[in-house]
PDB file of C-alpha atoms in Angstrom:
ATOM      1  CA  MET A   1      -1.789   4.788   0.751  1.00  0.00           C
ATOM      2  CA  LYS A   2      -0.422   7.139  -1.764  1.00  0.00           C
ATOM      3  CA  GLU A   3       2.779   5.608  -4.249  1.00  0.00           C
ATOM      4  CA  ARG A   4       5.797   6.517  -2.872  1.00  0.00           C
ATOM      5  CA  VAL A   5       7.061   7.773  -6.528  1.00  0.00           C
ATOM      6  CA  VAL A   6      11.460   8.735  -6.971  1.00  0.00           C
ATOM      7  CA  VAL A   7      12.437  10.837  -9.571  1.00  0.00           C
ATOM      8  CA  ALA A   8      15.927  10.325 -10.232  1.00  0.00           C
ATOM      9  CA  MET A   9      17.799  12.978 -11.882  1.00  0.00           C
ATOM     10  CA  GLY A  10      20.828  14.633 -12.129  1.00  0.00           C
ATOM     11  CA  GLY A  11      23.816  11.761 -12.455  1.00  0.00           C
ATOM     12  CA  PRO A  12      27.187  12.828 -13.624  1.00  0.00           C
ATOM     13  CA  SER A  13      26.734  13.350 -17.461  1.00  0.00           C
ATOM     14  CA  SER A  14      26.874  16.443 -19.330  1.00  0.00           C
ATOM     15  CA  GLU A  15      23.128  16.223 -19.733  1.00  0.00           C
ATOM     16  CA  ARG A  16      23.065  16.628 -16.205  1.00  0.00           C
ATOM     17  CA  ASP A  17      21.237  19.971 -16.369  1.00  0.00           C
ATOM     18  CA  VAL A  18      18.238  18.441 -18.598  1.00  0.00           C
ATOM     19  CA  SER A  19      18.095  16.146 -16.585  1.00  0.00           C
ATOM     20  CA  ILE A  20      17.270  18.371 -13.760  1.00  0.00           C
ATOM     21  CA  GLU A  21      14.924  20.565 -15.485  1.00  0.00           C
ATOM     22  CA  THR A  22      13.283  17.562 -16.562  1.00  0.00           C
ATOM     23  CA  GLY A  23      12.691  15.814 -13.201  1.00  0.00           C
ATOM     24  CA  ASN A  24      11.862  18.696 -11.821  1.00  0.00           C
ATOM     25  CA  VAL A  25       9.004  18.988 -14.790  1.00  0.00           C
ATOM     26  CA  VAL A  26       8.107  15.171 -13.279  1.00  0.00           C
ATOM     27  CA  MET A  27       7.903  15.915  -9.552  1.00  0.00           C
ATOM     28  CA  ARG A  28       5.983  19.026 -10.099  1.00  0.00           C
ATOM     29  CA  ALA A  29       3.240  16.747 -12.182  1.00  0.00           C
ATOM     30  CA  LEU A  30       3.460  14.315  -9.703  1.00  0.00           C
ATOM     31  CA  GLU A  31       2.730  16.240  -7.041  1.00  0.00           C
ATOM     32  CA  ARG A  32      -0.574  17.640  -8.794  1.00  0.00           C
ATOM     33  CA  LEU A  33      -1.551  14.466  -8.772  1.00  0.00           C
ATOM     34  CA  GLU A  34      -0.712  13.502  -5.448  1.00  0.00           C
ATOM     35  CA  TYR A  35       1.810  11.240  -5.336  1.00  0.00           C
ATOM     36  CA  ASP A  36       4.567  10.886  -2.699  1.00  0.00           C
ATOM     37  CA  ALA A  37       7.174  12.458  -4.801  1.00  0.00           C
ATOM     38  CA  ARG A  38      10.620  12.557  -4.110  1.00  0.00           C
ATOM     39  CA  SER A  39      13.943  13.906  -5.958  1.00  0.00           C
ATOM     40  CA  LEU A  40      16.818  12.023  -5.951  1.00  0.00           C
ATOM     41  CA  ASP A  41      20.035  12.786  -7.671  1.00  0.00           C
ATOM     42  CA  PHE A  42      22.055  10.158  -9.158  1.00  0.00           C
ATOM     43  CA  ASP A  43      25.578  10.492  -7.014  1.00  0.00           C
ATOM     44  CA  ALA A  44      27.649   8.255  -4.804  1.00  0.00           C
ATOM     45  CA  ARG A  45      24.533   7.986  -2.497  1.00  0.00           C
ATOM     46  CA  PHE A  46      21.755   6.620  -4.879  1.00  0.00           C
ATOM     47  CA  VAL A  47      21.719   3.539  -3.344  1.00  0.00           C
ATOM     48  CA  ASP A  48      21.611   4.380   0.295  1.00  0.00           C
ATOM     49  CA  ALA A  49      19.077   6.690  -0.663  1.00  0.00           C
ATOM     50  CA  LEU A  50      16.709   4.610  -2.251  1.00  0.00           C
ATOM     51  CA  ARG A  51      16.850   1.893   0.796  1.00  0.00           C
ATOM     52  CA  GLU A  52      16.173   5.242   3.091  1.00  0.00           C
ATOM     53  CA  LEU A  53      13.304   5.996   0.734  1.00  0.00           C
ATOM     54  CA  ARG A  54      11.826   2.287   0.096  1.00  0.00           C
ATOM     55  CA  PRO A  55       9.683   3.524  -3.324  1.00  0.00           C
ATOM     56  CA  ASP A  56       7.214   1.984  -5.028  1.00  0.00           C
ATOM     57  CA  VAL A  57       8.645   2.377  -8.229  1.00  0.00           C
ATOM     58  CA  VAL A  58      11.582   4.819  -9.812  1.00  0.00           C
ATOM     59  CA  PHE A  59      10.598   7.422 -12.084  1.00  0.00           C
ATOM     60  CA  ASN A  60      13.795   7.562 -14.023  1.00  0.00           C
ATOM     61  CA  ALA A  61      14.077  11.439 -15.845  1.00  0.00           C
ATOM     62  CA  LEU A  62      18.481  11.005 -16.265  1.00  0.00           C
ATOM     63  CA  HIS A  63      19.809  11.717 -19.818  1.00  0.00           C
ATOM     64  CA  GLY A  64      22.807  10.396 -21.110  1.00  0.00           C
ATOM     65  CA  PRO A  65      25.588   7.606 -20.035  1.00  0.00           C
ATOM     66  CA  GLY A  66      24.310   6.437 -15.895  1.00  0.00           C
ATOM     67  CA  GLY A  67      20.934   6.722 -16.909  1.00  0.00           C
ATOM     68  CA  GLU A  68      19.683   5.682 -20.765  1.00  0.00           C
ATOM     69  CA  ASP A  69      22.649   3.035 -20.841  1.00  0.00           C
ATOM     70  CA  GLY A  70      21.470   0.390 -18.843  1.00  0.00           C
ATOM     71  CA  VAL A  71      23.498   1.315 -15.581  1.00  0.00           C
ATOM     72  CA  ILE A  72      20.284   2.497 -13.042  1.00  0.00           C
ATOM     73  CA  GLN A  73      18.546  -0.144 -14.926  1.00  0.00           C
ATOM     74  CA  GLY A  74      20.987  -2.136 -13.665  1.00  0.00           C
ATOM     75  CA  VAL A  75      21.270  -1.010 -10.072  1.00  0.00           C
ATOM     76  CA  LEU A  76      16.865  -0.862 -10.099  1.00  0.00           C
ATOM     77  CA  GLU A  77      16.595  -4.419 -10.975  1.00  0.00           C
ATOM     78  CA  TRP A  78      19.325  -6.006  -8.461  1.00  0.00           C
ATOM     79  CA  MET A  79      17.462  -3.592  -5.603  1.00  0.00           C
ATOM     80  CA  ARG A  80      13.848  -5.799  -7.254  1.00  0.00           C
ATOM     81  CA  ILE A  81      12.545  -2.103  -7.574  1.00  0.00           C
ATOM     82  CA  PRO A  82      10.787  -1.411 -10.618  1.00  0.00           C
ATOM     83  CA  TYR A  83      10.961   1.782 -12.848  1.00  0.00           C
ATOM     84  CA  THR A  84       9.539   3.784 -15.865  1.00  0.00           C
ATOM     85  CA  GLY A  85      11.217   3.154 -19.254  1.00  0.00           C
ATOM     86  CA  SER A  86      13.675   0.131 -21.167  1.00  0.00           C
ATOM     87  CA  GLY A  87      15.344  -2.625 -19.243  1.00  0.00           C
ATOM     88  CA  VAL A  88      18.498  -2.806 -18.574  1.00  0.00           C
ATOM     89  CA  CYS A  89      19.948  -4.453 -22.800  1.00  0.00           C
ATOM     90  CA  ALA A  90      17.703  -2.345 -24.862  1.00  0.00           C
ATOM     91  CA  CYS A  91      19.238   0.595 -23.310  1.00  0.00           C
ATOM     92  CA  ALA A  92      22.819  -0.419 -23.643  1.00  0.00           C
ATOM     93  CA  PHE A  93      21.823  -1.655 -27.422  1.00  0.00           C
ATOM     94  CA  SER A  94      20.501   1.339 -27.706  1.00  0.00           C
ATOM     95  CA  MET A  95      23.220   4.228 -26.617  1.00  0.00           C
ATOM     96  CA  ASP A  96      25.439   2.272 -29.486  1.00  0.00           C
ATOM     97  CA  LYS A  97      24.297   3.704 -32.424  1.00  0.00           C
ATOM     98  CA  HIS A  98      25.835   1.485 -34.682  1.00  0.00           C
ATOM     99  CA  LEU A  99      25.194  -1.778 -32.992  1.00  0.00           C
ATOM    100  CA  THR A 100      21.660  -0.854 -32.831  1.00  0.00           C
ATOM    101  CA  LYS A 101      21.374  -0.310 -36.543  1.00  0.00           C
ATOM    102  CA  LYS A 102      22.742  -3.505 -37.699  1.00  0.00           C
ATOM    103  CA  LEU A 103      20.136  -5.436 -35.555  1.00  0.00           C
ATOM    104  CA  LEU A 104      17.191  -3.780 -36.382  1.00  0.00           C
ATOM    105  CA  SER A 105      19.043  -3.996 -40.459  1.00  0.00           C
ATOM    106  CA  ALA A 106      19.648  -7.555 -39.843  1.00  0.00           C
ATOM    107  CA  GLU A 107      15.674  -7.821 -38.662  1.00  0.00           C
ATOM    108  CA  GLY A 108      14.708  -6.031 -41.472  1.00  0.00           C
ATOM    109  CA  ARG A 109      13.159  -3.005 -39.837  1.00  0.00           C
ATOM    110  CA  LEU A 110      15.403  -0.444 -40.883  1.00  0.00           C
ATOM    111  CA  GLY A 111      14.135   0.565 -44.558  1.00  0.00           C
ATOM    112  CA  HIS A 112      16.331   2.894 -46.386  1.00  0.00           C
ATOM    113  CA  VAL A 113      18.932   3.184 -43.316  1.00  0.00           C
ATOM    114  CA  ARG A 114      21.983   1.697 -43.703  1.00  0.00           C
ATOM    115  CA  PRO A 115      24.026   0.294 -40.575  1.00  0.00           C
TER     116      PRO A 115
END
């Protein structure tokens, strides 16, 4: 049986067009590899659509707020659906560049860059 992959793309951020472009490239690759791939816009119907599609995994092709800040990751963890990319905390921290620099500096991992 083929693995069912949902490619989350679009969303409400200003990076919507880039996300759709990324998602379409991912969809073509998954189809070439013969996965059962479906694209899904990250909108108000997202959770209901995921319940209907019942994916084995979600490929996160979202960019910007909603996609890279822990929001979709939290939704997917709540729904117990595996996904690509980093988890909720890593995404939330990394979207706050100032906080990320402070954390890395405290761990001695920033080298010459200052928070």
